[in-house]
Tab-separated table of C-alpha atoms in Angstrom:
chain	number	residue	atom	x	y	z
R	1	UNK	CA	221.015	201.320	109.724
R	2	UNK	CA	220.537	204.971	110.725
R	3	UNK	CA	221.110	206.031	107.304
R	4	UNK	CA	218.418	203.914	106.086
R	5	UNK	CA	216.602	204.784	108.624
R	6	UNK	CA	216.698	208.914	108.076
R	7	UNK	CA	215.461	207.404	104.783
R	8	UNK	CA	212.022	206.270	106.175
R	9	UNK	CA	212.023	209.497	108.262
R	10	UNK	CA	212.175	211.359	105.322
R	11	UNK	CA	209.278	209.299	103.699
R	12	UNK	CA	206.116	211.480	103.226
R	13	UNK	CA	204.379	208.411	102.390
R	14	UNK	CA	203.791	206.915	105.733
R	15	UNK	CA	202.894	209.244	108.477
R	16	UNK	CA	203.722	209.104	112.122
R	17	UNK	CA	202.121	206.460	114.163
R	18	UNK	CA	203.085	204.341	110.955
R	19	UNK	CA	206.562	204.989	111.581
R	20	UNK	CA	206.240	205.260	115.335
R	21	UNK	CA	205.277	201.483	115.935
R	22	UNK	CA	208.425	199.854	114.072
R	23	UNK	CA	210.822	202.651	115.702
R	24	UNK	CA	212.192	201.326	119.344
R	25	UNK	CA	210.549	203.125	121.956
R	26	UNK	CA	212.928	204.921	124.629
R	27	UNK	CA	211.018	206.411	127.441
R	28	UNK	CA	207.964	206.686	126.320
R	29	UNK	CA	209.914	208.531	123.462
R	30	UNK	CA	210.619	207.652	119.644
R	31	UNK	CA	213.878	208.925	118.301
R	32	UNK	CA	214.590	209.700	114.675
R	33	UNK	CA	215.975	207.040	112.917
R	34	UNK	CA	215.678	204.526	115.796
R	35	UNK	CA	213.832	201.768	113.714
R	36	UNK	CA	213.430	198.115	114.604
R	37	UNK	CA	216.683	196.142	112.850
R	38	UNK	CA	214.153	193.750	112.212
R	39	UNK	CA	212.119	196.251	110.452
R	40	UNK	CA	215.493	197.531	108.637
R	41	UNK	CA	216.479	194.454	107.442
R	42	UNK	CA	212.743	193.679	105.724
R	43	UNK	CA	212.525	197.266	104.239
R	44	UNK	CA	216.249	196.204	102.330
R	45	UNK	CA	214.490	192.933	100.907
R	46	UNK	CA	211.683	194.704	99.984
R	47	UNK	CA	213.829	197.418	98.583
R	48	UNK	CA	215.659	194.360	96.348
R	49	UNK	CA	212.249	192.669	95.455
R	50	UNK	CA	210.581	195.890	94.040
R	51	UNK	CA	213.936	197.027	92.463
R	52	UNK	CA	213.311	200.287	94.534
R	53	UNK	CA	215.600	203.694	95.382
R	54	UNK	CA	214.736	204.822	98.545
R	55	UNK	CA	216.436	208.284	97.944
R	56	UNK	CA	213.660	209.021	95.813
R	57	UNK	CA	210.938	209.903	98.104
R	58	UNK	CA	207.984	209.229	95.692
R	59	UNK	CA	209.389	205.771	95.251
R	60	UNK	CA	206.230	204.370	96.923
R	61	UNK	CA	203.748	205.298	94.092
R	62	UNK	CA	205.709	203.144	92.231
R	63	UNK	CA	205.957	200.452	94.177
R	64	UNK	CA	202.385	200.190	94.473
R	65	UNK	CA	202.461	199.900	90.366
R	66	UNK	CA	199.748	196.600	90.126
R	67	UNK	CA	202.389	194.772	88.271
R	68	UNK	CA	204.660	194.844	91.017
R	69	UNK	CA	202.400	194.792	93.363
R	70	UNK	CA	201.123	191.250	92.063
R	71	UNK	CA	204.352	189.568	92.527
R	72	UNK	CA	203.278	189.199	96.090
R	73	UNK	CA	200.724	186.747	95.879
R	74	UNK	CA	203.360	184.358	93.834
R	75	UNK	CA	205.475	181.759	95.704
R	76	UNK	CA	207.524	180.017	96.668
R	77	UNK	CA	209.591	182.916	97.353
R	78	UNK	CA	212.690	181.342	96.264
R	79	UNK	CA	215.209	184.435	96.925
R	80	UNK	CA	214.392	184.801	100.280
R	81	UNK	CA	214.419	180.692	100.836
R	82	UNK	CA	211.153	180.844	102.127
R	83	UNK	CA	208.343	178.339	101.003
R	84	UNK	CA	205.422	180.536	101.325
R	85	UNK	CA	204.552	183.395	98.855
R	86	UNK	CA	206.603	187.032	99.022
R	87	UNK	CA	203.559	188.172	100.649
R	88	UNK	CA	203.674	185.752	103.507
R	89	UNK	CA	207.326	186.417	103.835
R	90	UNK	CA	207.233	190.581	104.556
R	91	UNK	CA	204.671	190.076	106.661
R	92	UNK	CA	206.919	188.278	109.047
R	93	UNK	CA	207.413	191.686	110.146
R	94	UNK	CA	205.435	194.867	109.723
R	95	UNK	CA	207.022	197.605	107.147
R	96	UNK	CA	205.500	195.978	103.981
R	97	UNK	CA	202.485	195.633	105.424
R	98	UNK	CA	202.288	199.354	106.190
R	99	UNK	CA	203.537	200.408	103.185
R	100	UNK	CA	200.625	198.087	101.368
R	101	UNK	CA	198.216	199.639	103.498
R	102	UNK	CA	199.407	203.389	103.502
R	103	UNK	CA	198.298	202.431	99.836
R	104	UNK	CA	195.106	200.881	99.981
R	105	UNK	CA	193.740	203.474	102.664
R	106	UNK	CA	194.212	206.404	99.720
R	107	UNK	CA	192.567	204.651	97.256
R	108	UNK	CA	189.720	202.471	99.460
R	109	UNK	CA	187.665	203.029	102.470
R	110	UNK	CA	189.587	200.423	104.878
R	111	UNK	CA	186.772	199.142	108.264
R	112	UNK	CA	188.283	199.066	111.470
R	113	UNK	CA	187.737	194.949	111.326
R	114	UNK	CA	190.010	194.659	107.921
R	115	UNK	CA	193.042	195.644	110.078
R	116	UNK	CA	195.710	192.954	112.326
R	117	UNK	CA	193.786	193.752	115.913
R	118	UNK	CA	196.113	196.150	117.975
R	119	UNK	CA	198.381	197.062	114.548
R	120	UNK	CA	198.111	199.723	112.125
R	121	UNK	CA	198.225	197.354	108.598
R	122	UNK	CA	195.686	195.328	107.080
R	123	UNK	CA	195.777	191.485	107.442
R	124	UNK	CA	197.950	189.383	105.245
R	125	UNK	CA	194.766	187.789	103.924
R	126	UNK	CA	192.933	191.716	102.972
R	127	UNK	CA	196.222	192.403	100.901
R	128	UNK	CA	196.223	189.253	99.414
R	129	UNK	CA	192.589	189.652	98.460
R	130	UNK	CA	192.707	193.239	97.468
R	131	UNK	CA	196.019	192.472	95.413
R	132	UNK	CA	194.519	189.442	93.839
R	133	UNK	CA	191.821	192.000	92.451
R	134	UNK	CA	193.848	195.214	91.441
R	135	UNK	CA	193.799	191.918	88.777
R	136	UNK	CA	190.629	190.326	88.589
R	137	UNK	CA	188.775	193.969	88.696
R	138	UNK	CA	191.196	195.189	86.642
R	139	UNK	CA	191.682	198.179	89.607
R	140	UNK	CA	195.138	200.021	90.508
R	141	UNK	CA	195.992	201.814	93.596
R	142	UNK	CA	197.448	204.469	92.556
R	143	UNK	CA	194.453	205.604	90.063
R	144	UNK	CA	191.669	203.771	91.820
R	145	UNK	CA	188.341	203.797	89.883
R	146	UNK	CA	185.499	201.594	91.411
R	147	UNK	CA	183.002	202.216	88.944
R	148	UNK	CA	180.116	200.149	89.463
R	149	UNK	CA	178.685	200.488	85.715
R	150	UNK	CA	182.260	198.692	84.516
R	151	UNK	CA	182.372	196.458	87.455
R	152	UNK	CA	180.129	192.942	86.949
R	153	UNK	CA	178.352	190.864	89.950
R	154	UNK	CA	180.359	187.932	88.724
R	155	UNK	CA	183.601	189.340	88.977
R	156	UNK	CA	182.812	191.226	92.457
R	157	UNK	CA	181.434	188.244	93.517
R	158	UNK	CA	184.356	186.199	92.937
R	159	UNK	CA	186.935	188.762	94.390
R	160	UNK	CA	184.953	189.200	97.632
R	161	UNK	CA	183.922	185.228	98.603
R	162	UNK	CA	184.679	182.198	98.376
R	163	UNK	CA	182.761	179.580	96.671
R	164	UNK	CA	180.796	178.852	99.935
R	165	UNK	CA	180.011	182.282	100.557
R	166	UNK	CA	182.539	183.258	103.144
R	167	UNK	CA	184.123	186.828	102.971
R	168	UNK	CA	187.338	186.890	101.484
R	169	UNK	CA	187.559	190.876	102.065
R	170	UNK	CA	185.920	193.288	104.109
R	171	UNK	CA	187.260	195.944	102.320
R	172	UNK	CA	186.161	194.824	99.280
R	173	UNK	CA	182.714	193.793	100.733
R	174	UNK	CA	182.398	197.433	102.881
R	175	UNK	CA	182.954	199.101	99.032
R	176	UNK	CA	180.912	196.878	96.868
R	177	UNK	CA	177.977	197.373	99.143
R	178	UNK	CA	177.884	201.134	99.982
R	179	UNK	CA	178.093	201.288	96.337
R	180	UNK	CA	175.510	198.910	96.090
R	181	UNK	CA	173.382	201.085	98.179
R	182	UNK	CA	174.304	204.601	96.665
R	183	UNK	CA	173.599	203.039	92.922
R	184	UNK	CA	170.448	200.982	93.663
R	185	UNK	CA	167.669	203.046	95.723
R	186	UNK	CA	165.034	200.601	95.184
R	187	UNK	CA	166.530	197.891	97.606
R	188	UNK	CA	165.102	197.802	100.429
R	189	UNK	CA	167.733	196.596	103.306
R	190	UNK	CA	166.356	195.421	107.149
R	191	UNK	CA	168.824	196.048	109.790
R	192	UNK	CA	169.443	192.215	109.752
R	193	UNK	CA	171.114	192.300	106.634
R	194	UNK	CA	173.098	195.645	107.900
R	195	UNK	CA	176.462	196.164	109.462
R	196	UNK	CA	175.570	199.665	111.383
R	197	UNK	CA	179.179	199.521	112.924
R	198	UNK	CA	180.781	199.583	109.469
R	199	UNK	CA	177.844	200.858	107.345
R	200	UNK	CA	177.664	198.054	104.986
R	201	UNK	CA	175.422	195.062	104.121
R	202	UNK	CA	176.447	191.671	105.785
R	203	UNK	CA	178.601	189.503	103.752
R	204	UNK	CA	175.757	186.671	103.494
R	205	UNK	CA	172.832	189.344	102.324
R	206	UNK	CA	175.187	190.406	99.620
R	207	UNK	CA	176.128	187.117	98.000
R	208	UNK	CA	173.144	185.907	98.486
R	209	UNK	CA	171.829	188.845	96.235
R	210	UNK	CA	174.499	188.500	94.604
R	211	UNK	CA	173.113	184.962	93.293
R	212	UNK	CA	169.709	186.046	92.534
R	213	UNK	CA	170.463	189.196	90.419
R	214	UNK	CA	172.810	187.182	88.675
R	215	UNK	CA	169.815	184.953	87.776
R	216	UNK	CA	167.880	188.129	86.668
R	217	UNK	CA	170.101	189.072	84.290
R	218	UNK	CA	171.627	191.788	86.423
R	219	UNK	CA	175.201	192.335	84.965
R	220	UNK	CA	177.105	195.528	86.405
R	221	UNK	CA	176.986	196.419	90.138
R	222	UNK	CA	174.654	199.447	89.419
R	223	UNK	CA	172.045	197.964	87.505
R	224	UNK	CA	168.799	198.388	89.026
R	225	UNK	CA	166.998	194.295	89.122
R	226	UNK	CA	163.755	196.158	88.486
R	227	UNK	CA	162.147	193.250	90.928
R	228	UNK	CA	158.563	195.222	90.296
R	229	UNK	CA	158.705	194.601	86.789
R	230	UNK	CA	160.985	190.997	86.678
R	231	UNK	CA	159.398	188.209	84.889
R	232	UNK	CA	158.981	185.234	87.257
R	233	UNK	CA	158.416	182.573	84.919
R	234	UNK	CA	161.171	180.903	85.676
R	235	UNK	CA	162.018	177.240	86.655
R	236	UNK	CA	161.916	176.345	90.193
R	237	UNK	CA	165.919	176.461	90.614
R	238	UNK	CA	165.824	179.757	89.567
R	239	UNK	CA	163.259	180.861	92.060
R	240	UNK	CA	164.615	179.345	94.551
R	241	UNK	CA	167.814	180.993	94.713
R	242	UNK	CA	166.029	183.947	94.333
R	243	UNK	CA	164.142	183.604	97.110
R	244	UNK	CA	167.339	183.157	99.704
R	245	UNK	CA	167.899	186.686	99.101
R	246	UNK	CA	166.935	188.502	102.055
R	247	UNK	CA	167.148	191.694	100.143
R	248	UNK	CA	165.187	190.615	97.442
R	249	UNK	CA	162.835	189.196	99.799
R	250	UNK	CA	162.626	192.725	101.394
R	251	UNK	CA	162.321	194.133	98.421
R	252	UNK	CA	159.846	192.389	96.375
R	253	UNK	CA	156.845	192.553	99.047
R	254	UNK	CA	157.046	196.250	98.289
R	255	UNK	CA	155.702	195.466	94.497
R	256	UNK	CA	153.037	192.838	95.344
R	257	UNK	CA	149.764	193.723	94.211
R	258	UNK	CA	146.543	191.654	94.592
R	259	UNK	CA	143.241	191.746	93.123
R	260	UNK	CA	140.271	189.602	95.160
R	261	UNK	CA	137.704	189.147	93.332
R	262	UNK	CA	138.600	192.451	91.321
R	263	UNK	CA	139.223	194.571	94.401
R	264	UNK	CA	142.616	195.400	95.104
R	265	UNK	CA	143.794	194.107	99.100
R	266	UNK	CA	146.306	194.326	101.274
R	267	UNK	CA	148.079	191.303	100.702
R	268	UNK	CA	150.025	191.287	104.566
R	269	UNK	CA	146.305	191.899	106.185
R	270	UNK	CA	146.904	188.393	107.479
R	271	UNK	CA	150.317	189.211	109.033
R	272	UNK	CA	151.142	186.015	110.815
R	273	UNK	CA	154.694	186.050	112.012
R	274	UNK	CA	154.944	181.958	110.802
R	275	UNK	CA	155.652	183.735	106.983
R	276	UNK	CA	156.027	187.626	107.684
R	277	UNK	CA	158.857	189.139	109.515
R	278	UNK	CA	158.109	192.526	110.922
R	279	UNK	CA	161.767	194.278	110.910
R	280	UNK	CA	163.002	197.803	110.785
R	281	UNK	CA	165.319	198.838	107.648
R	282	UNK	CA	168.689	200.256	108.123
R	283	UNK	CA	167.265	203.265	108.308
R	284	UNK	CA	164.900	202.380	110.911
R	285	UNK	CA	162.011	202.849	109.159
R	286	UNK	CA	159.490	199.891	109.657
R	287	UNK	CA	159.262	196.843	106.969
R	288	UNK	CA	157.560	193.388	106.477
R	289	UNK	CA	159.380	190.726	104.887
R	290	UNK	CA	158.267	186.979	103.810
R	291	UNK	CA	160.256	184.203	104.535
R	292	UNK	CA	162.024	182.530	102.119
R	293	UNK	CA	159.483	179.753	101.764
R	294	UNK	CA	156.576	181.601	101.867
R	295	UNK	CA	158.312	183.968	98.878
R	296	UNK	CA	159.601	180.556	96.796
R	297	UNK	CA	155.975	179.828	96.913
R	298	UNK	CA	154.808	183.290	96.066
R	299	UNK	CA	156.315	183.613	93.251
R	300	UNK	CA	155.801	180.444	91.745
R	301	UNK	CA	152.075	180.970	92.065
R	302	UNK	CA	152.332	184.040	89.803
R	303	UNK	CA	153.247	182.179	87.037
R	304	UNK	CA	149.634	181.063	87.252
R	305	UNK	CA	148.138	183.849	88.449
R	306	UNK	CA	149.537	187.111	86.623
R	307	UNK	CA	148.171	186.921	82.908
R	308	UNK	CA	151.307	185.673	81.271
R	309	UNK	CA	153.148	188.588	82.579
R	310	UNK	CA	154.897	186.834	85.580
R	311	UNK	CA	155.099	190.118	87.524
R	312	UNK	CA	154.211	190.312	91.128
R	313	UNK	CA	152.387	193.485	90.902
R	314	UNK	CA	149.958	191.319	88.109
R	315	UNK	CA	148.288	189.101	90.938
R	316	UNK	CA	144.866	188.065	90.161
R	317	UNK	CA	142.783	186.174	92.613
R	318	UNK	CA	139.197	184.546	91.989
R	319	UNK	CA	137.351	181.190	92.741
R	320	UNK	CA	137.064	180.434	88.611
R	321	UNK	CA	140.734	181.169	88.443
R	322	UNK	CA	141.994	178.954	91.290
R	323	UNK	CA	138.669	176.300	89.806
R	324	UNK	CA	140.751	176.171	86.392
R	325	UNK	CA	144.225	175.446	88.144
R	326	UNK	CA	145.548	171.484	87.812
R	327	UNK	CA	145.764	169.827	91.513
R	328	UNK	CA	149.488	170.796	91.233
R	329	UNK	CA	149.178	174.545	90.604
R	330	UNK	CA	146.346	175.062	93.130
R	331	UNK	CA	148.453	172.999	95.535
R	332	UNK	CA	151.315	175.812	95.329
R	333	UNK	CA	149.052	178.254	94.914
R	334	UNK	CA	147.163	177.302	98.479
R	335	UNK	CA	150.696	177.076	100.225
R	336	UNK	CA	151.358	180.438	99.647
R	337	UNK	CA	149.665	181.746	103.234
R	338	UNK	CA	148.798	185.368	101.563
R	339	UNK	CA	147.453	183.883	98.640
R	340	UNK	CA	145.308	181.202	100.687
R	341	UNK	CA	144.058	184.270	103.068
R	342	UNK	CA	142.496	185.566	100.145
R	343	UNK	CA	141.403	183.012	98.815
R	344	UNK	CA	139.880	181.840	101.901
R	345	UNK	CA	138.192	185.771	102.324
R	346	UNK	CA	136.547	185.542	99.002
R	347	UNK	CA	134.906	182.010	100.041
R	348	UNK	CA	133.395	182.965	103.355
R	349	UNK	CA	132.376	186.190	101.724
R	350	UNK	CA	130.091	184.620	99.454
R	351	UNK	CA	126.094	184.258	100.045
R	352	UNK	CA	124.704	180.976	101.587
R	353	UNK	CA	127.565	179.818	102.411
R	354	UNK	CA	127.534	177.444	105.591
R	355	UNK	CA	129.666	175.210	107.602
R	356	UNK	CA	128.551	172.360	105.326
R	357	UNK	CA	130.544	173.913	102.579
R	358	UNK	CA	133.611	173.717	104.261
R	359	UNK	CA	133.160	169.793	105.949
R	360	UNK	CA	135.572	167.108	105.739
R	361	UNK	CA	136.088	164.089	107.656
R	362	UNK	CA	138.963	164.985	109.171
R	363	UNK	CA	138.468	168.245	109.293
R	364	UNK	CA	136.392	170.126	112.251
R	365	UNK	CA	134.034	172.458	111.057
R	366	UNK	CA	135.001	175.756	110.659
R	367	UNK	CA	133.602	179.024	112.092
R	368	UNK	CA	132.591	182.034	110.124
R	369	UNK	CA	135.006	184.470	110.968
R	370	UNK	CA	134.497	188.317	110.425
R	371	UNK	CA	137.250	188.983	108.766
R	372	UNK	CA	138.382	192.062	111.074
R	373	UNK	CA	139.108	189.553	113.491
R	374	UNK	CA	142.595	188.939	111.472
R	375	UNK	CA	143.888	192.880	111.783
R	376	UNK	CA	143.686	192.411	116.068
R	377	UNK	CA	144.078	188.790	116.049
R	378	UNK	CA	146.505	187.908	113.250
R	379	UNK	CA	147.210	184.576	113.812
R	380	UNK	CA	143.198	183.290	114.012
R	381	UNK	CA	142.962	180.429	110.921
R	382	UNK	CA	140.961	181.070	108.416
R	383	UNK	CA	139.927	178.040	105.516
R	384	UNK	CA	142.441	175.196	105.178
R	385	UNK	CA	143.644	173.844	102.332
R	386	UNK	CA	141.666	170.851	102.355
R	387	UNK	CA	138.789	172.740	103.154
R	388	UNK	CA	139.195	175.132	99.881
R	389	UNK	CA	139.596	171.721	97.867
R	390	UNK	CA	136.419	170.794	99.398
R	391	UNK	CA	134.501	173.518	98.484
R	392	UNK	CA	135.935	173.649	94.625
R	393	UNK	CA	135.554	169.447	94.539
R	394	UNK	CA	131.477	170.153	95.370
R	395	UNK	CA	131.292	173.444	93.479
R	396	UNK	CA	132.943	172.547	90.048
């Protein structure tokens, strides 16, 4: 036991408080040698399972070799008559599992939360997860390359969740997006979808973007979506899961460009909180986001509204535009609440018009509102939808 245990002494690889909290504690004191028989015994059957010689101080890089290193995650493990996998097994005690993290924490920013609370290893699930993608990434810890132009969303999104979304690693997650962030400038992140304490994005923003790029055609980690210039004729499936990204979401207001009647507006003039959110980014500068309904509706609207191009910066609003649209289109059109203010602006801006225009039965007639009424009152109404309808029924 001492022997073995002037062996981990010796071992440059871990430093002191690793060592320190599987050494018996005298006195407030830890003596050399005086590890844990517990501990002593493990380190031998990890010794055995890695075919390791622990005179050889390096012997760690090797063990950390990803072929070796996979074994883990395999089971039953059958040598050690012990149902569960390897993994499970040396983490009945605590030397593999600072030896595996020793590891990880050279190659990989590891956050506070990836770590056993009150230990100094990561969870059993982080090094099955990170293990599992030294594989699927096609990674190793001893040369560790996280290139996001060779890694793809729908491997990284496979190796950090589950198929319902739920983080499988925060280390992975913390990596993938601060790279995310560092590669990508464009993306515009609210402090919602932003872990301050661990400077990352949330584990539901990033799937969810995740999803939608995916969608877009987005392949590596670092490709830019190019949301200003994206193509939105898609099929409503398509938009839809685009539009439960709050990062997208975030994003894509930035590009929107209208033109009323030929005159370019501000398309968030009407900034009712019912479809806007009013949030500050992670780096606490001010931003406006739609909802996610308001932005499923958005964009399918430009596929009638942008020319063919199906961009959002391609927006073209008129009353012989939204005349020519089938009861369908003008429908989704006039649910869209920043399309329907404008709409509704370039009706009660034109001559003659009264409150007979805008009459229906069940309807009460509606005031003429000056329109910078909106910027210090932002939720006053402006023309219904079954008022507009009214007006195009008697004007066709």
């Amino acid at each position: 036991v001492s022997t073995i245990g002037k062996r981990i002494d010796d071992l440059d690889f871990l430093d002191d408080p690793k060592k320190n909290s599987i050494k018996i504690e005298i006195d407030a004191t830890y003596l050399p040698n005086n590890y844990k028989k517990v501990e002593i015994s493990s380190l031998v059957d990890l010794i055995n399972f890695l075919d390791l010689d622990l005179k050889n101080t390096a012997v760690m890089t090797d063990a950390l070799d990803t072929a070796k290193l996979l074994r883990f995650n395999d089971s039953p493990a059958t040598e050690f008559n012990y149902s569960g996998t390897y993994l499970s097994y040396f983490y009945l005690h605590e030397i593999a599992g600072l030896i595996l993290t020793k590891g990880v924490e050279d190659a990989i920013e590891v956050p506070d939360d990836a770590y056993e609370v009150g230990k100094l290893f990561i969870t059993e699930n982080e090094a099955k997860y990170i293990i599992s993608a030294l594989d699927t990434l096609s990674l190793d810890l001893n040369s560790f390359s996280f290139d996001p132009s060779s890694l793809t969303i729908s491997d990284l999104k496979n190796a950090i969740f589950d198929g319902d979304g739920n983080t499988l690693s925060k280390i992975l997650l913390t990596k993938a997006g601060k790279e995310l962030m560092n590669s990508v400038t464009s993306l515009i992140i609210i402090e919602s979808d932003y872990e301050a304490l661990y400077g990352r994005i949330t584990g539901k923003a990033l799937y969810d973007f995740f999803n939608a790029v995916e969608l877009m055609g987005v392949v590596n980690l670092d490709d830019d979506p190019d949301i200003a210039n994206f193509n939105l004729n898609q099929t409503d499936d398509v938009l839809h899961t685009i539009s439960i990204s709050s990062i997208i979401r975030s994003t894509l207001i930035q590009y929107v460009n209208i033109e009323a009647n030929g005159t370019h507006v501000d398309p968030l003039m009407y900034n009712n909180t019912s479809f806007v959110i009013t949030a500050n980014d992670k780096d606490n500068t001010n931003r406006s986001q739609l909802t996610q309904s308001e932005t499923y509706n958005l964009m399918r609207s430009i596929n009638y509204l942008s020319g063919g191009t199906g961009k959002v910066s391609d927006i073209s609003l008129d009353i012989a535009t939204i005349k020519a649209l089938g009861d369908d289109e003008r429908d989704i059109v006039l649910s869209t609440e920043i399309l329907k203010y404008q709409v509704s602006k370039i009706l009660l801006d034109l001559p003659l018009v009264g409150y007979k225009d805008f009459y229906t039965d069940d309807i009460a007639l509606v005031e003429i509102i000056d329109i910078t009424t909106l910027v210090t009152t932002p939720n006053t109404e402006l023309l219904t939808k079954a008022q507009i309808n009214k007006y195009i029924e008697d004007h066709a």
